[in-house]
Coordinates of C-alpha atoms and ligand atoms in Angstrom, one line a residue:
M3 CA 82.7 103.9 62.9
N4 CA 85.5 102.7 60.8
T5 CA 88.4 101.1 62.7
T6 CA 91.6 102.7 61.4
A7 CA 95.2 101.4 61.5
L8 CA 95.7 103.9 64.4
D9 CA 92.8 102.4 66.4
T10 CA 94.2 98.9 66.0
I11 CA 97.6 99.9 67.3
L12 CA 96.2 101.9 70.2
D13 CA 94.0 99.0 71.1
K14 CA 96.9 96.6 71.0
A15 CA 98.9 98.9 73.3
W16 CA 96.0 99.2 75.7
Y17 CA 95.8 95.4 75.9
Q18 CA 99.5 95.4 76.5
G19 CA 100.6 93.9 73.2
S20 CA 104.2 94.8 72.4
L21 CA 104.4 97.2 69.5
T22 CA 106.7 96.5 66.5
K23 CA 109.2 99.0 65.2
E24 CA 106.9 99.8 62.3
E25 CA 104.0 100.4 64.6
I26 CA 106.1 102.7 66.8
T27 CA 107.3 104.6 63.8
F28 CA 103.8 105.0 62.5
L29 CA 102.7 106.5 65.9
L30 CA 105.7 108.8 66.0
S31 CA 104.8 110.1 62.6
L32 CA 101.3 111.2 63.5
Q33 CA 100.6 114.8 62.6
D34 CA 96.9 115.1 62.3
G35 CA 95.3 116.8 65.3
E36 CA 92.5 114.2 65.7
D37 CA 95.0 111.3 65.6
V38 CA 97.4 113.0 68.0
T39 CA 94.5 113.6 70.4
K40 CA 93.6 109.9 70.3
L41 CA 97.2 108.9 71.0
F42 CA 97.4 111.2 74.0
R43 CA 94.1 109.9 75.3
T44 CA 95.4 106.3 75.2
A45 CA 98.7 107.4 76.8
R46 CA 96.9 109.1 79.6
A47 CA 94.6 106.2 80.2
I48 CA 97.6 103.8 80.4
K49 CA 99.3 106.1 82.8
E50 CA 96.2 106.3 85.0
R51 CA 95.8 102.6 84.9
N52 CA 99.3 102.2 86.3
F53 CA 99.7 105.3 88.5
G54 CA 96.3 106.8 89.0
N55 CA 96.3 110.6 88.8
R56 CA 99.3 110.9 91.1
V57 CA 102.6 112.5 90.2
F58 CA 106.1 112.5 91.7
L59 CA 108.2 115.7 92.1
Y60 CA 112.0 115.9 91.6
G61 CA 114.0 118.7 93.0
F62 CA 116.9 119.8 90.8
V63 CA 120.3 120.9 92.2
Y64 CA 122.7 121.7 89.4
F65 CA 125.6 122.2 91.8
S66 CA 128.5 122.7 89.3
T67 CA 128.1 124.1 85.8
Y68 CA 131.8 123.6 85.0
C69 CA 132.4 120.9 82.4
R70 CA 135.4 119.4 80.6
N71 CA 133.2 118.4 77.6
N72 CA 132.1 120.2 74.5
C73 CA 128.6 118.9 73.7
S74 CA 127.4 120.8 70.6
F75 CA 124.0 121.5 72.1
C76 CA 125.0 122.6 75.7
F77 CA 125.3 126.1 77.1
Y78 CA 127.8 124.8 79.6
R79 CA 130.2 123.3 77.1
Q80 CA 133.8 124.0 78.0
S81 CA 134.4 126.4 75.0
N82 CA 131.6 128.7 75.9
K83 CA 133.6 131.3 77.7
E84 CA 130.5 133.5 78.0
S85 CA 128.4 131.1 80.1
F86 CA 128.3 132.2 83.7
R87 CA 129.4 129.3 85.9
Y88 CA 129.3 128.4 89.5
R89 CA 130.3 125.7 91.9
K90 CA 128.2 125.3 95.0
T91 CA 129.9 124.3 98.3
K92 CA 128.9 121.2 100.2
E93 CA 127.1 123.3 102.8
D94 CA 125.1 125.1 100.1
I95 CA 124.2 121.9 98.5
I96 CA 123.0 120.4 101.8
Q97 CA 120.9 123.5 102.5
L98 CA 119.3 123.4 99.1
A99 CA 118.5 119.7 99.4
C100 CA 117.0 120.3 102.9
A101 CA 114.9 123.2 101.5
L102 CA 113.6 121.0 98.7
E103 CA 112.8 118.2 101.2
D104 CA 110.9 120.6 103.4
A105 CA 109.0 121.8 100.3
G106 CA 107.8 118.2 99.7
V107 CA 109.7 116.8 96.7
H108 CA 110.1 113.0 96.4
L109 CA 113.7 113.0 95.2
I110 CA 116.8 115.2 95.0
D111 CA 118.6 115.2 91.6
L112 CA 122.3 116.1 92.1
T113 CA 123.5 117.2 88.7
M114 CA 126.9 118.5 87.5
G115 CA 128.9 119.2 84.4
E116 CA 131.8 116.8 84.1
D117 CA 133.7 119.0 86.5
P118 CA 137.2 117.6 87.3
L119 CA 137.1 119.3 90.6
F120 CA 134.5 116.9 91.8
N121 CA 135.8 113.7 90.3
D122 CA 139.4 113.7 89.5
G123 CA 142.9 113.5 90.9
A124 CA 143.2 114.9 94.4
R125 CA 139.5 115.7 94.3
S126 CA 138.3 112.2 93.2
E127 CA 136.3 111.7 96.4
A128 CA 134.5 115.1 96.2
L129 CA 131.4 113.9 94.3
L130 CA 131.0 110.9 96.7
E131 CA 131.3 113.2 99.7
I132 CA 128.5 115.4 98.3
V133 CA 126.2 112.4 97.8
Q134 CA 127.0 111.1 101.2
A135 CA 126.5 114.5 102.9
V136 CA 123.1 114.9 101.2
D137 CA 122.1 111.3 102.1
D138 CA 123.0 112.1 105.7
S139 CA 121.0 115.3 105.7
V140 CA 117.7 114.3 104.0
E141 CA 115.5 111.3 104.1
L142 CA 114.7 111.4 100.4
P143 CA 115.9 109.2 97.6
I144 CA 118.8 110.6 95.6
M145 CA 119.5 110.7 91.9
A146 CA 123.0 111.5 90.6
S147 CA 123.5 113.0 87.1
P148 CA 127.3 113.6 87.1
G149 CA 128.0 112.6 83.4
V150 CA 130.5 109.8 82.8
L151 CA 132.2 108.0 85.7
R152 CA 134.9 105.3 85.8
E153 CA 133.6 101.8 86.3
D154 CA 135.2 101.4 89.7
R155 CA 133.2 104.4 91.0
F156 CA 129.8 102.9 90.8
A157 CA 129.9 100.7 93.9
S158 CA 130.9 103.7 96.1
M159 CA 128.3 105.9 94.4
H160 CA 125.7 103.3 95.5
D161 CA 127.1 103.0 99.0
A162 CA 127.2 106.8 99.4
G163 CA 123.4 106.8 98.9
T164 CA 122.7 107.1 95.2
D165 CA 119.4 105.4 94.4
W166 CA 119.2 106.5 90.7
F167 CA 121.9 107.1 88.1
A168 CA 120.8 109.3 85.2
C169 CA 122.9 109.6 82.0
Y170 CA 121.2 110.2 78.7
Q171 CA 122.5 108.8 75.5
E172 CA 120.6 111.6 73.6
T173 CA 120.3 109.2 70.6
H174 CA 121.1 105.6 69.8
N175 CA 122.4 106.6 66.4
R176 CA 126.2 106.4 66.8
D177 CA 127.0 108.9 64.1
L178 CA 124.6 111.4 65.5
F179 CA 125.9 110.8 69.0
T180 CA 129.4 111.7 67.8
R181 CA 128.2 115.0 66.3
L182 CA 126.3 115.9 69.5
R183 CA 129.0 114.7 71.9
P184 CA 132.3 115.2 70.0
H185 CA 135.3 113.2 71.4
Q186 CA 133.0 111.2 73.8
D187 CA 132.7 107.5 73.6
Y188 CA 129.3 106.1 72.8
D189 CA 129.9 102.7 74.5
L190 CA 131.4 104.3 77.6
R191 CA 128.3 106.5 78.0
Y192 CA 126.0 103.5 77.3
N193 CA 127.9 101.4 79.9
Q194 CA 127.2 103.9 82.6
K195 CA 123.7 102.5 82.9
V196 CA 124.9 98.9 82.8
W197 CA 127.5 99.6 85.6
A198 CA 125.0 101.5 87.6
Q199 CA 122.5 98.7 87.5
R200 CA 125.1 96.1 88.5
A201 CA 126.0 98.3 91.5
G202 CA 122.3 98.2 92.5
M203 CA 121.1 101.6 91.2
L204 CA 118.0 102.4 89.2
T205 CA 118.7 104.1 85.9
E206 CA 117.3 106.8 83.6
E207 CA 117.7 107.0 79.8
G208 CA 116.8 109.9 77.6
I209 CA 116.8 111.3 74.1
M210 CA 116.7 114.8 72.6
I211 CA 114.1 115.8 70.0
G212 CA 115.2 118.0 67.1
V213 CA 118.9 117.4 67.0
G214 CA 119.0 115.8 63.5
E215 CA 117.5 112.4 64.4
T216 CA 115.0 110.7 62.1
I217 CA 111.6 109.3 63.2
R218 CA 113.2 105.8 62.9
D219 CA 116.0 106.9 65.2
R220 CA 113.4 107.9 67.8
A221 CA 111.7 104.5 67.4
E222 CA 115.0 102.7 67.7
S223 CA 115.7 104.6 71.0
I224 CA 112.3 103.8 72.4
I225 CA 113.0 100.1 71.7
M226 CA 116.6 100.3 73.1
M227 CA 115.3 101.8 76.3
G228 CA 113.3 98.6 76.9
L229 CA 116.4 96.4 76.3
Q230 CA 118.4 98.6 78.6
G231 CA 116.2 97.8 81.5
V232 CA 115.9 101.4 82.8
Q233 CA 113.1 102.5 85.0
Q234 CA 112.7 106.1 83.9
V235 CA 112.7 107.3 80.3
R236 CA 112.6 110.8 78.9
A237 CA 112.4 112.9 75.8
M238 CA 113.4 116.6 75.8
T239 CA 113.1 119.1 73.0
F240 CA 116.4 120.6 71.9
V241 CA 116.6 124.3 72.9
P242 CA 119.2 126.3 71.1
Q243 CA 121.9 128.0 73.2
T244 CA 123.9 131.1 72.4
N245 CA 127.6 130.6 71.7
T246 CA 127.3 127.0 70.8
P247 CA 127.7 125.3 67.4
M248 CA 123.9 124.6 67.3
E249 CA 122.8 128.1 68.2
K250 CA 121.2 128.7 64.8
K251 CA 119.3 125.4 64.8
R252 CA 115.7 125.9 65.7
S253 CA 113.6 123.8 68.1
P254 CA 111.1 121.6 66.4
P255 CA 107.4 122.0 67.4
F256 CA 106.9 120.9 71.0
R257 CA 104.3 118.5 69.6
E258 CA 107.1 116.2 68.5
E259 CA 108.3 115.8 72.1
L260 CA 104.8 115.2 73.3
V261 CA 104.1 112.6 70.7
T262 CA 107.4 110.8 71.6
M263 CA 106.5 110.9 75.2
A264 CA 103.1 109.4 74.6
V265 CA 104.6 106.6 72.5
M266 CA 107.0 106.0 75.3
R267 CA 104.1 105.6 77.6
L268 CA 102.5 103.0 75.3
V269 CA 105.7 101.0 75.0
H270 CA 107.0 101.5 78.6
Q271 CA 103.7 101.4 80.5
N272 CA 105.0 101.1 84.0
K273 CA 108.1 103.3 83.8
L274 CA 108.4 106.8 85.1
I275 CA 108.3 109.5 82.4
P276 CA 109.3 113.1 83.3
A277 CA 107.6 116.3 82.3
S278 CA 110.6 118.7 82.5
L279 CA 110.0 122.3 83.4
D280 CA 113.3 123.0 81.7
I281 CA 111.9 123.2 78.2
E282 CA 108.9 125.5 78.1
G283 CA 108.9 126.4 81.8
V284 CA 105.7 125.9 83.8
K285 CA 103.4 126.4 80.9
G286 CA 104.7 123.2 79.5
L287 CA 103.4 121.2 82.4
R288 CA 99.9 120.5 81.4
P289 CA 100.6 119.3 77.8
R290 CA 103.3 116.9 79.1
L291 CA 101.1 115.4 81.8
E292 CA 98.3 115.0 79.3
A293 CA 100.8 113.1 77.0
G294 CA 101.5 110.6 79.7
A295 CA 104.2 112.0 81.9
N296 CA 104.0 111.2 85.6
V297 CA 107.0 112.9 87.2
I298 CA 107.7 116.7 87.3
T299 CA 111.4 117.4 87.1
S300 CA 113.6 120.4 87.3
I301 CA 111.8 122.0 90.3
I302 CA 114.2 124.7 91.4
P303 CA 114.0 126.9 94.5
P304 CA 114.2 130.6 93.5
Q305 CA 116.8 133.2 94.4
K306 CA 119.5 130.6 95.2
G307 CA 121.7 131.3 92.2
L308 CA 120.8 127.9 90.6
A309 CA 120.5 127.3 86.9
G310 CA 118.5 124.9 84.7
V311 CA 120.1 123.1 81.8
A312 CA 118.1 123.7 78.6
Q313 CA 116.6 126.9 80.0
P314 CA 119.3 128.2 82.3
E315 CA 117.0 131.0 83.7
L316 CA 113.4 130.5 82.6
D317 CA 110.9 130.8 85.4
I318 CA 113.5 130.2 88.2
D319 CA 113.9 133.6 89.9
T320 CA 110.3 134.4 89.5
G321 CA 109.6 131.5 91.8
E322 CA 107.4 129.8 89.2
R323 CA 109.6 126.6 89.3
S324 CA 109.4 126.6 93.1
P325 CA 107.7 123.6 94.8
T326 CA 104.9 125.8 96.3
N327 CA 104.0 127.2 92.9
I328 CA 104.0 123.8 91.3
E329 CA 101.7 122.5 94.0
E330 CA 99.3 125.4 93.3
M331 CA 99.4 124.7 89.6
L332 CA 98.6 121.0 90.1
E333 CA 95.3 121.9 91.7
G334 CA 94.0 123.1 88.4
L335 CA 95.3 120.0 86.5
N336 CA 93.4 117.2 88.1
V337 CA 96.5 115.5 89.4
T338 CA 97.6 115.0 93.0
I339 CA 101.0 114.7 94.6
A340 CA 101.7 111.1 95.5
P341 CA 102.7 110.4 99.1
L342 CA 106.4 109.8 99.7
S343 CA 105.7 106.3 100.9
E344 CA 104.2 105.4 97.5
Y345 CA 107.4 106.6 95.8
R346 CA 109.6 104.7 98.2
G347 CA 107.5 101.6 97.7
L348 CA 107.8 101.8 94.0
I349 CA 111.6 102.2 93.9
N350 CA 112.1 99.6 96.6
S351 CA 110.1 97.0 94.5
W352 CA 112.3 97.9 91.5
K353 CA 115.5 97.6 93.5
R354 CA 114.5 94.1 94.7
R355 CA 113.8 93.0 91.2
L356 CA 117.2 94.5 90.1
T357 CA 119.0 92.4 92.6
V358 CA 117.3 89.2 91.3
E359 CA 118.0 90.1 87.7
V360 CA 121.7 91.0 88.3
L361 CA 122.2 87.8 90.4
A362 CA 120.5 85.6 87.8
Ligands
LIG415 N1 126.7 116.8 82.5 C1 125.9 115.7 82.7 C2 125.6 115.0 81.4 O1 125.8 115.5 80.3 O2 125.1 113.8 81.4 C3 124.6 116.0 83.4 C4 123.9 117.3 83.0 S1 123.4 117.4 81.3 C5 123.5 119.2 81.2 C6 121.8 116.8 81.3 C7 121.1 116.7 80.0 O3 120.5 118.0 79.7 C8 121.8 116.3 78.8 O4 122.1 115.0 78.8 C9 120.8 116.7 77.7 O5 119.9 115.7 77.5 C10 120.1 117.9 78.4 N2 120.4 119.2 77.7 C11 121.5 119.9 77.8 N3 121.5 120.9 76.9 C12 120.2 120.9 76.3 C13 119.6 121.7 75.4 N4 120.2 122.8 74.8 N5 118.4 121.4 75.0 C14 117.7 120.3 75.5 N6 118.3 119.5 76.4 C15 119.5 119.8 76.8
LIG416 C1 115.5 118.2 84.0 N1 117.2 119.9 83.8 O1 114.9 117.3 84.7 C2 116.9 118.6 84.4 C3 117.9 117.6 83.9 C4 119.2 115.7 84.9 N2 119.0 114.5 85.6 C5 117.9 116.3 84.6 C6 118.0 117.5 82.4 O2 114.9 118.6 83.1
LIG417 FE1 129.0 119.0 79.9 FE2 126.7 117.6 80.3 FE3 126.8 120.0 79.0 FE4 127.8 117.9 77.8 S1 125.7 118.1 78.4 S2 128.8 119.9 77.9 S3 128.7 116.8 79.5 S4 127.2 119.7 81.1

């Protein structure tokens, strides 16, 4: 059999060689079915070498859909007067977090729009109080996804119990960033991850696929994610939302997200990579796990009035995104749910390393 350029790059990745930007771009450009299958096979093998066939489950609590920003892609942008919004009370949030814990997730992701009522003026402590209250009520690690915070908030976010800080750049192309997130500061958003790490938190970076980025932009982001020292990296396909400036833009084929995810696995072999239920719903799980993802995110309990982000309603009230349904689905997918102790061990080892790196 002839050894192709693709085989050589996949071999290099398998033996943990670091891929050049050209090689990453080459992989991201793969279209041919046979080639893409080979890429996924290698991504899956690398995932299994690092994590076995075990996955982690993240419960998603989008507790306020109010937002002061106007991201062009987002259903919950401030100017969308037709988006139904809600703000959950502290008691509701605690109850939701406890229900997710009982159902067996490994982490609670507390997400909000940039809602001034949780983070500003007289209410500047409200977000911290929510994190603290959830931390007091569940034994699980906590991720916060509150958008942009002031630098002086990070130490208290850590002390209140935040283990992970998620804030996605969406792209590392500054011009595109400005089109996607008008009137938002690229460096301020980038620094969220720097400040979170300094305060002792693990961090997640992410990009969107199909928002006008080039293949080289995607490659650049994958490289930047390494330099940023984050522990979790994601790619999510853009899903058009009604009443937004990007409502007429179509999603690219999901294959592009899967290929990006697989290349992320080759480059970031020991990081966590989510398969989000928020893009294609539950039917998107298998292809994402087969492309190298090892975390299932956006698990949402049904009938609690909670929304997703890219798919505000898909599969939520039918219970298909509920923890029990996900568990049943996994039985057919040849993956098992990792014990909580394994997840804790992993994040504790990263946190110890973070301390050494920040102090160095
Ligand atoms: N408001 C916070 C923020 O912007 O960081 C946290 C929640 S925000 C809604 C979480 C992420 O969802 C965004 O960073 C973006 O990557 C993703 N997202 C939002 N709308 C989307 C869409 N229409 N399609 C795909 N992903 C989307
Ligand atoms: C997800 N909808 O995991 C969620 C969200 C925020 N940290 C995560 C984008 O898909
Ligand atoms: Fe607000 Fe986040 Fe939506 Fe942007 S992506 S409008 S910051 S909720």
